[in-house]
Short mmCIF file of C-alpha atoms in Angstrom, two decimals:
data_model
loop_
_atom_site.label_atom_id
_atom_site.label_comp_id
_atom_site.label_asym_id
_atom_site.label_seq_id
_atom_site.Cartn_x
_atom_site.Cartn_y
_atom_site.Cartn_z
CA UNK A 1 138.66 33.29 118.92
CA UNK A 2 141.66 35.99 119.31
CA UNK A 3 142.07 39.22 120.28
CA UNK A 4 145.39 40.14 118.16
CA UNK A 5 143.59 43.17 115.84
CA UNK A 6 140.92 41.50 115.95
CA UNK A 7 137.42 42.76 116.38
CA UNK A 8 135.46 40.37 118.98
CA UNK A 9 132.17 40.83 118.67
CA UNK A 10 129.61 40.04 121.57
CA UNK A 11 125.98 38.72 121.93
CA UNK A 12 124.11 41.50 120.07
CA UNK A 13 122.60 44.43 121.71
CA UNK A 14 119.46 45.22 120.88
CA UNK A 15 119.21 49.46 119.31
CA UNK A 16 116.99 51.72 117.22
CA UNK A 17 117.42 51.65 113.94
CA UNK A 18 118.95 55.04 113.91
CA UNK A 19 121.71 55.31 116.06
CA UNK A 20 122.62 58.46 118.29
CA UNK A 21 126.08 58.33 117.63
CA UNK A 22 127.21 56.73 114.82
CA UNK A 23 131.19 56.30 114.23
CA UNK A 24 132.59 54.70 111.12
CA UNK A 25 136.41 53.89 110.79
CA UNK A 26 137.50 56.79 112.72
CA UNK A 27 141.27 57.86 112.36
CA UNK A 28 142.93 60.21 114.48
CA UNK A 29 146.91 60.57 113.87
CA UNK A 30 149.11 63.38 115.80
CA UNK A 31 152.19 64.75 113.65
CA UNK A 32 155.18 65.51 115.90
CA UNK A 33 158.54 67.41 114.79
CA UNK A 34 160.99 64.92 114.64
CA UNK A 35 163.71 65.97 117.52
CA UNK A 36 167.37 65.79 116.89
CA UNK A 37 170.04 65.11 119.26
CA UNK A 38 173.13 67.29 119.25
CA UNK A 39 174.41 70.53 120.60
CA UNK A 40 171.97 71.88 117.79
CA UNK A 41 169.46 69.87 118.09
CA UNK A 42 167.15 72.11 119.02
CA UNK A 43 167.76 74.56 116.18
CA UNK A 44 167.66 71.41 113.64
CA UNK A 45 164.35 70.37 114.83
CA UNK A 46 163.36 73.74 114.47
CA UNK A 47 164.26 74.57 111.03
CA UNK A 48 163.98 70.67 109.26
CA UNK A 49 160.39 69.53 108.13
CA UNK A 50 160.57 65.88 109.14
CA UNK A 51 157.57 64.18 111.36
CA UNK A 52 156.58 61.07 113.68
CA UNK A 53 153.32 59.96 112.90
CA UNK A 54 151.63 58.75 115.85
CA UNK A 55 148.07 57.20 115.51
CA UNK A 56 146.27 57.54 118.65
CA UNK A 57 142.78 56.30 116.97
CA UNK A 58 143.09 53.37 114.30
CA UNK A 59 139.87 52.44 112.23
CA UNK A 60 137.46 52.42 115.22
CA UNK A 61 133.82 52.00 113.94
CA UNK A 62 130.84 51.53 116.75
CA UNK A 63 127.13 52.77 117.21
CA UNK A 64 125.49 53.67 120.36
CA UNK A 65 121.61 53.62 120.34
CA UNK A 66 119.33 56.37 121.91
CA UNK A 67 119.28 55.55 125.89
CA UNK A 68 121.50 53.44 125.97
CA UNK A 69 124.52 53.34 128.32
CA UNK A 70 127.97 52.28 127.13
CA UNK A 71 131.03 51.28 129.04
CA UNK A 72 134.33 52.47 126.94
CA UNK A 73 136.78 51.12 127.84
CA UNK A 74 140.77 50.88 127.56
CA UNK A 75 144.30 51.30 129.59
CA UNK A 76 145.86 54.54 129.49
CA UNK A 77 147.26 55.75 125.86
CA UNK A 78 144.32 53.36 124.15
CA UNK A 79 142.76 56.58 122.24
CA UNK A 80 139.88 56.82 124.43
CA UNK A 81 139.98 60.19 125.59
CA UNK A 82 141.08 61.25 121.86
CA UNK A 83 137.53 59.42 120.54
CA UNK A 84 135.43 61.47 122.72
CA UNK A 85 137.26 64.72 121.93
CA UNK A 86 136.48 64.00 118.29
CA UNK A 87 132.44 62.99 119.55
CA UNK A 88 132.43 66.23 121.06
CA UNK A 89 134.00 68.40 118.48
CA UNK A 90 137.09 69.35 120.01
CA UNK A 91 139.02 67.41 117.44
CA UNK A 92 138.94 66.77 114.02
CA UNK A 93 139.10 63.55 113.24
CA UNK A 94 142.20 62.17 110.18
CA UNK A 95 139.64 60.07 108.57
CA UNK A 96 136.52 58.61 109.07
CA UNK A 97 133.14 59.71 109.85
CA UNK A 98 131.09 60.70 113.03
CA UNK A 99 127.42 61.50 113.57
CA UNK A 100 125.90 63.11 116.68
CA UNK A 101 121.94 63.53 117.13
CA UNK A 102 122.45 63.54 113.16
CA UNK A 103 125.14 66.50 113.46
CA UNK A 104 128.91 66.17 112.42
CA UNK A 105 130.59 67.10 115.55
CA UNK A 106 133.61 69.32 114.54
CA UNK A 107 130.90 71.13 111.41
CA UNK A 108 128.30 71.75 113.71
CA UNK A 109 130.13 73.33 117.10
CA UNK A 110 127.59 75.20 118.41
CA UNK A 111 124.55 73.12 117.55
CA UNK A 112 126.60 69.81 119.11
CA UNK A 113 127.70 71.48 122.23
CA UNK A 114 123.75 72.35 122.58
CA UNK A 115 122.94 68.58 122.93
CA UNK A 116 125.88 67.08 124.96
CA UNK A 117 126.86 67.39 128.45
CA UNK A 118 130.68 66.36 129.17
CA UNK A 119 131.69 65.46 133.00
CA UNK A 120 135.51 65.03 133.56
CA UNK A 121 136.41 63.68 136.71
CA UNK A 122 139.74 65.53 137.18
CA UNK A 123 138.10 69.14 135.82
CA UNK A 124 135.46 71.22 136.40
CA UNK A 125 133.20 72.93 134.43
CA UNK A 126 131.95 74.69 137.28
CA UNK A 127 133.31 78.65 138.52
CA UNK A 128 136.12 78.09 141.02
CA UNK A 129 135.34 81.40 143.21
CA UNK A 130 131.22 81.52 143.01
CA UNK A 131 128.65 79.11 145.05
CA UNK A 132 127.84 76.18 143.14
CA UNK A 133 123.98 78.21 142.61
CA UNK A 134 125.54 80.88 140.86
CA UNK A 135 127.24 78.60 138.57
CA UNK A 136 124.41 76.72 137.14
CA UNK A 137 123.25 80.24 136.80
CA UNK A 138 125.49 81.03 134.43
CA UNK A 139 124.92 77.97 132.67
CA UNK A 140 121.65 78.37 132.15
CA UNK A 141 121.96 81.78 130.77
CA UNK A 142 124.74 80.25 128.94
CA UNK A 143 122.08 77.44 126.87
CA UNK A 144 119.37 80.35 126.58
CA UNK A 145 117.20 78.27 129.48
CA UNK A 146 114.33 80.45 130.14
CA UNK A 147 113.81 81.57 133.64
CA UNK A 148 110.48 79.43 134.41
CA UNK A 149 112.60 76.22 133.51
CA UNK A 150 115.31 76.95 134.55
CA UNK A 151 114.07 76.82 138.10
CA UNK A 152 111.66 73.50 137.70
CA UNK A 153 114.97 71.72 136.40
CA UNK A 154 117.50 73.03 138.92
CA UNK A 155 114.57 71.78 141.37
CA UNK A 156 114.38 68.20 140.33
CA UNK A 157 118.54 67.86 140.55
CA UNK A 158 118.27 69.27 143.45
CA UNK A 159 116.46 66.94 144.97
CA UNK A 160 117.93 64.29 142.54
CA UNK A 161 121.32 65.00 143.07
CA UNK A 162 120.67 65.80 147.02
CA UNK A 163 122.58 69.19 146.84
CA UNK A 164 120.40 71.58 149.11
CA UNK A 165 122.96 71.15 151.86
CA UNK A 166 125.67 73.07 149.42
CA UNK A 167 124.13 75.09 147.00
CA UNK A 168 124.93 78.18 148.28
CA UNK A 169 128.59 76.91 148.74
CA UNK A 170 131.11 78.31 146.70
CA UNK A 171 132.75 75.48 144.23
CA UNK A 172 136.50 75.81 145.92
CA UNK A 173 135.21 74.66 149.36
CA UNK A 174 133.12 71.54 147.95
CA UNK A 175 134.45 68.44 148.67
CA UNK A 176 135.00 65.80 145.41
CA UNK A 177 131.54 64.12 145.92
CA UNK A 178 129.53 67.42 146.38
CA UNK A 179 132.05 69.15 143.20
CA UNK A 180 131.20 65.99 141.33
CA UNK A 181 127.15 66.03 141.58
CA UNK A 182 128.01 69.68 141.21
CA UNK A 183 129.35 68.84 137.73
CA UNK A 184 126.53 66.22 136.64
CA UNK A 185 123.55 68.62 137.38
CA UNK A 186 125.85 71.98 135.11
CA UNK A 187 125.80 69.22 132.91
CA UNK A 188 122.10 67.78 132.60
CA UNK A 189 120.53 71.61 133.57
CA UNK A 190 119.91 72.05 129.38
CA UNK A 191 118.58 68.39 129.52
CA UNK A 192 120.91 66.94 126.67
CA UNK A 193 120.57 63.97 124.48
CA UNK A 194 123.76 62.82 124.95
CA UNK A 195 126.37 62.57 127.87
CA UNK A 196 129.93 62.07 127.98
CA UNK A 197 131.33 60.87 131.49
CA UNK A 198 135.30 60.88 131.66
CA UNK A 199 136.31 58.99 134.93
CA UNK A 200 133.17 60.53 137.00
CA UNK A 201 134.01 58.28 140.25
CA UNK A 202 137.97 59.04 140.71
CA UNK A 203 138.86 59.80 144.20
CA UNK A 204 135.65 59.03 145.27
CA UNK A 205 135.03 57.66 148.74
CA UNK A 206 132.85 54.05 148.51
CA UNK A 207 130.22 55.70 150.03
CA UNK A 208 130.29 58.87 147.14
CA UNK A 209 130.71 56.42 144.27
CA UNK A 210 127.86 54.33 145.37
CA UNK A 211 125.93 57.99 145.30
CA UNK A 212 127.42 58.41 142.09
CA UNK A 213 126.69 55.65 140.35
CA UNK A 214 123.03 55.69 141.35
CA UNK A 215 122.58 59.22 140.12
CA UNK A 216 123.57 57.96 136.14
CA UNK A 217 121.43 55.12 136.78
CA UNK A 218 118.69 57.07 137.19
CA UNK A 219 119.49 59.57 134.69
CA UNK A 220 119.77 57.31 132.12
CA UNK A 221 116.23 55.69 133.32
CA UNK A 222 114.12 58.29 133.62
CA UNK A 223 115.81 60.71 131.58
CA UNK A 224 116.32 58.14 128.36
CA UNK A 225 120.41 60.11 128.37
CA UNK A 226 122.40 58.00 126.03
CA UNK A 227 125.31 57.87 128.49
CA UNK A 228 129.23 56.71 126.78
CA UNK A 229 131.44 56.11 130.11
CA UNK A 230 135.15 55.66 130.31
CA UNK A 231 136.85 54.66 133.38
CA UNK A 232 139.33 52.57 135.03
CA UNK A 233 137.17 51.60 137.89
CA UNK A 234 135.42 48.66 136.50
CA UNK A 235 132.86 48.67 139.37
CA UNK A 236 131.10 51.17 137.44
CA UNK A 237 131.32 49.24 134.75
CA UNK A 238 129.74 45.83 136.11
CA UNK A 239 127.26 48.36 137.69
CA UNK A 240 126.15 50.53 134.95
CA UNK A 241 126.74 48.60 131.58
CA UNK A 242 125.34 46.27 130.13
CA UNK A 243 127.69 46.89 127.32
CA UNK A 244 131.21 47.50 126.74
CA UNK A 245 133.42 48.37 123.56
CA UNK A 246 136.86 47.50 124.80
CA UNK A 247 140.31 49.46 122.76
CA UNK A 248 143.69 49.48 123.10
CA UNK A 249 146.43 50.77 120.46
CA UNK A 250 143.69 53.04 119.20
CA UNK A 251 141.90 50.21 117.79
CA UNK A 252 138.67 47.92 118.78
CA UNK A 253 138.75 44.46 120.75
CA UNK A 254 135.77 43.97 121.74
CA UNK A 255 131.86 45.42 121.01
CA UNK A 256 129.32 43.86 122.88
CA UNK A 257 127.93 42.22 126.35
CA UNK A 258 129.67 42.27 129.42
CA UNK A 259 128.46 39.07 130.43
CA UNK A 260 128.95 37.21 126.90
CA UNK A 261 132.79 38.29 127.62
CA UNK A 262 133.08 36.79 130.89
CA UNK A 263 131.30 33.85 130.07
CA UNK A 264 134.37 33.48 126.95
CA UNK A 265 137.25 34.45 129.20
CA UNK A 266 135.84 33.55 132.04
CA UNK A 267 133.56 30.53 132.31
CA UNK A 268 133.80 29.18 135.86
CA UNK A 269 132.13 29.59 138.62
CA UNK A 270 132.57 29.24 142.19
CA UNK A 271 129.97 27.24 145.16
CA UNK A 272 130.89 28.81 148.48
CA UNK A 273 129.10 26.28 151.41
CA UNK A 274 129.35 26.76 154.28
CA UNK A 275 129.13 23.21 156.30
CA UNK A 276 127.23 22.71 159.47
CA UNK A 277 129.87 20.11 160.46
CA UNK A 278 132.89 22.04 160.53
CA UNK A 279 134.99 19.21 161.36
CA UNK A 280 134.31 17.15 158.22
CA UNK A 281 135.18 19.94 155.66
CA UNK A 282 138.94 19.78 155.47
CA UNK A 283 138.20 15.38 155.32
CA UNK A 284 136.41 16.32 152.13
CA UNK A 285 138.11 13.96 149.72
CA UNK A 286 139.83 14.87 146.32
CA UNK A 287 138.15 12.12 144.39
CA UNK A 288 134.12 12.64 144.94
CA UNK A 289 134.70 16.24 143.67
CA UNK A 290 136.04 14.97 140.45
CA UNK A 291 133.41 12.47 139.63
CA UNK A 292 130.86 15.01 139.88
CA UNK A 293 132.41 17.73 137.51
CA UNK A 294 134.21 20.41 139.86
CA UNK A 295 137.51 21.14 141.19
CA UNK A 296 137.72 21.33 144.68
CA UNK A 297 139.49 24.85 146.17
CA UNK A 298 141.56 25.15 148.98
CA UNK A 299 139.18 26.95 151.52
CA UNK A 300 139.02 27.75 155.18
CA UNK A 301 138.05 25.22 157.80
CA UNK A 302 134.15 24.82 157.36
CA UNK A 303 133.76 26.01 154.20
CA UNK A 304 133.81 23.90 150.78
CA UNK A 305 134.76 25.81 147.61
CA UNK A 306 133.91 24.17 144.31
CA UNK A 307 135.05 25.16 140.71
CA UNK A 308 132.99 24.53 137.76
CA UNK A 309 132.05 25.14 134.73
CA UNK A 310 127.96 25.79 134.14
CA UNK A 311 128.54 24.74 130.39
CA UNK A 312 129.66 20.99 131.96
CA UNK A 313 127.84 20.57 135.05
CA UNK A 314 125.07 22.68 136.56
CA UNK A 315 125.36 24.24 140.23
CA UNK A 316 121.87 22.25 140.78
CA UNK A 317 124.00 19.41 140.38
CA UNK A 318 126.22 20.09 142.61
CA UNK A 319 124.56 21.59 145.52
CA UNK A 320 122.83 18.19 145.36
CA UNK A 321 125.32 16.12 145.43
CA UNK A 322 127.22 17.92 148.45
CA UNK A 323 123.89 17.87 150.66
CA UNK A 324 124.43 13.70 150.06
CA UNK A 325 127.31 14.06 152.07
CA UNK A 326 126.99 16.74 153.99
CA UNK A 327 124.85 19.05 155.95
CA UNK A 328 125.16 22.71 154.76
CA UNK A 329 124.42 26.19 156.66
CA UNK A 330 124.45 27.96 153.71
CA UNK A 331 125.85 28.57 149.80
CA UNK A 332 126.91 31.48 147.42
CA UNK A 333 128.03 31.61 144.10
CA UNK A 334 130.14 33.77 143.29
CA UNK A 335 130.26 34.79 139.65
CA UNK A 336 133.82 35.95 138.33
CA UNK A 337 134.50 39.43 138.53
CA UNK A 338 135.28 42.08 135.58
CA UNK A 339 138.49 43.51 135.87
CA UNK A 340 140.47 39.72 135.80
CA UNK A 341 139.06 39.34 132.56
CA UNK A 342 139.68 42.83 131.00
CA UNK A 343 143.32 42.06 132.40
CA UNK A 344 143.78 38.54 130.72
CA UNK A 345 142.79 40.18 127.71
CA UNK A 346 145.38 43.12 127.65
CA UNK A 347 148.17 40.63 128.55
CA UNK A 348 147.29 38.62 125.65
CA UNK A 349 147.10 41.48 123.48
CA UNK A 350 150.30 42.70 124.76
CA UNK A 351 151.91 39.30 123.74
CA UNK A 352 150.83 39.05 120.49
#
């Protein structure tokens, strides 16, 4: 299979019948004056009526199913942040077609922005000079919450969202983690159907990510929020999704599974032991490795890495026939990780 404008297509993800967003050959191109050099350049490109096309999005087609949570994905310039401007409304797409909760984004402004929350992670939605409680004031009064809910919801992210400490903080002296649960609960208070989360870990500490990261979890568990995240931290990624639609150029490489793509660009796997005779390990010999289906990795003394593939040999296998020749302490595997993968991927894209 290839990846040069191709779409790759995953292990199939099971969704409702009606999907909550539904995107269908989606075009978005940007018309620039065309700039002339010259000591009247300026004037030229002024006055002339000739254009560069760019086209940030490029036939991108995808649906997302109620509740479900969707990692999307792509390096910087790939048209993601122009998709989700068109999902919320800000743009209007070239071509193409776009369905929210049933409602045509850029048609239906008001009634969209009613059933979306957006988080950036480099901007705040929040008021810069008022304590964080006087903001989700204002957004409540903002999405016509009445006053009785309004206070049971802004209870249970409260608590969710662990933000009793800072509530009466104002917004300027939060730090990132506290700003960024800020920004989650402004945008949850009116309980939307769907939310948009644009990089919601950057800067982060490990500590505030992990916080983070358990908050959407949970939101999109007990809450049923069909969640669309974009990020370059693939952490989140191998944390949150179970599903990924990978871009780049404006167009799609990949809809589906995470683990159906590293299982095609990534199909080995690693046995870490860890030998109770230490001084045997590094006497391990080449040839015993081969004739039971692994390759043997260069590894500390006491340790025995092997590299297989689960499609050839199984790790049962294995781990049996090492404990034939030697005593173990203890084993890990260790499964490959995201972001290699995602990598391999753009450089072959960016050879083709």
């Amino acid at each position: 299979m290839t990846i040069n404008g191709k779409l790759m297509q995953g292990a199939p993800v099971a969704r409702d019948s009606t999907p909550m967003v539904r995107v269908r050959n989606l075009v978005k191109e940007f018309r620039r004056p065309k700039r002339h050099a010259g000591p009247f350049g300026g004037l030229r490109t002024l006055v002339t009526r000739q254009y560069t096309v760019a086209r940030a999005v490029d036939d991108v087609s995808f649906d997302v199913a109620e509740g479900e949570l969707v990692g999307y994905l792509g390096p910087n310039g790939a048209g993601k942040s122009t998709t989700i401007k068109m999902l919320t409304g800000i743009l209007v797409p070239t071509g193409g077609e776009v369905e929210v909760g049933g409602l045509v984004p850029w048609r239906d402004r008001e009634a969209n922005s009613r059933q979306i929350g957006v988080v950036f992670g480099q901007r705040s939605q929040l008021w810069w000079d008022l304590p964080l409680r006087e903001s989700l004031r204002l957004v409540g009064v903002l999405y016509d919450i009445p006053p009785r809910d309004y206070d049971r919801v802004l209870g249970e992210f409260t608590e969710i969202l662990e933000m009793d400490d800072f509530l009466d903080t104002p917004v300027r002296q939060l730090s990132l983690g506290q700003r960024m649960r800020g920004d989650l609960a402004a945008a949850m208070l009116y309980r939307p159907r769907v939310l948009y989360l644009d990089e919601p870990t950057i800067g982060l500490d490990v500590v505030a990510k992990e916080r983070i990261r358990h908050l959407v979890e949970r939101l999109n568990r007990e809450y049923r929020t069909t969640i669309i995240l974009t990020t370059h931290d693939l952490d989140d990624v191998e944390r949150l999704c179970r599903r990924i639609v990978l871009i780049d150029h404006g167009r799609v490489l990949y809809d589906g599974d995470v683990q159906t793509l590293k299982k095609r660009y990534a199909p080995y796997r690693q046995l870490v032991f860890r030998l109770a005779e230490a001084d045997h390990a590094d006497d391990a010999p080449d040839d015993w490795v081969d004739l039971i289906g692994a390759e043997l990795v260069p590894a500390g003394r006491g340790e025995l890495h092997l590299r297989f593939d689960p499609a050839v040999v199984s790790a049962a296998d294995l781990i049996a026939a090492v404990m034939k020749r030697h005593r173990m302490s203890d084993l890990s595997i260790v499964e490959p990780a995201l972001e290699p993968v995602i990598r391999q991927i753009y450089a072959q894209r960016a050879l083709s």
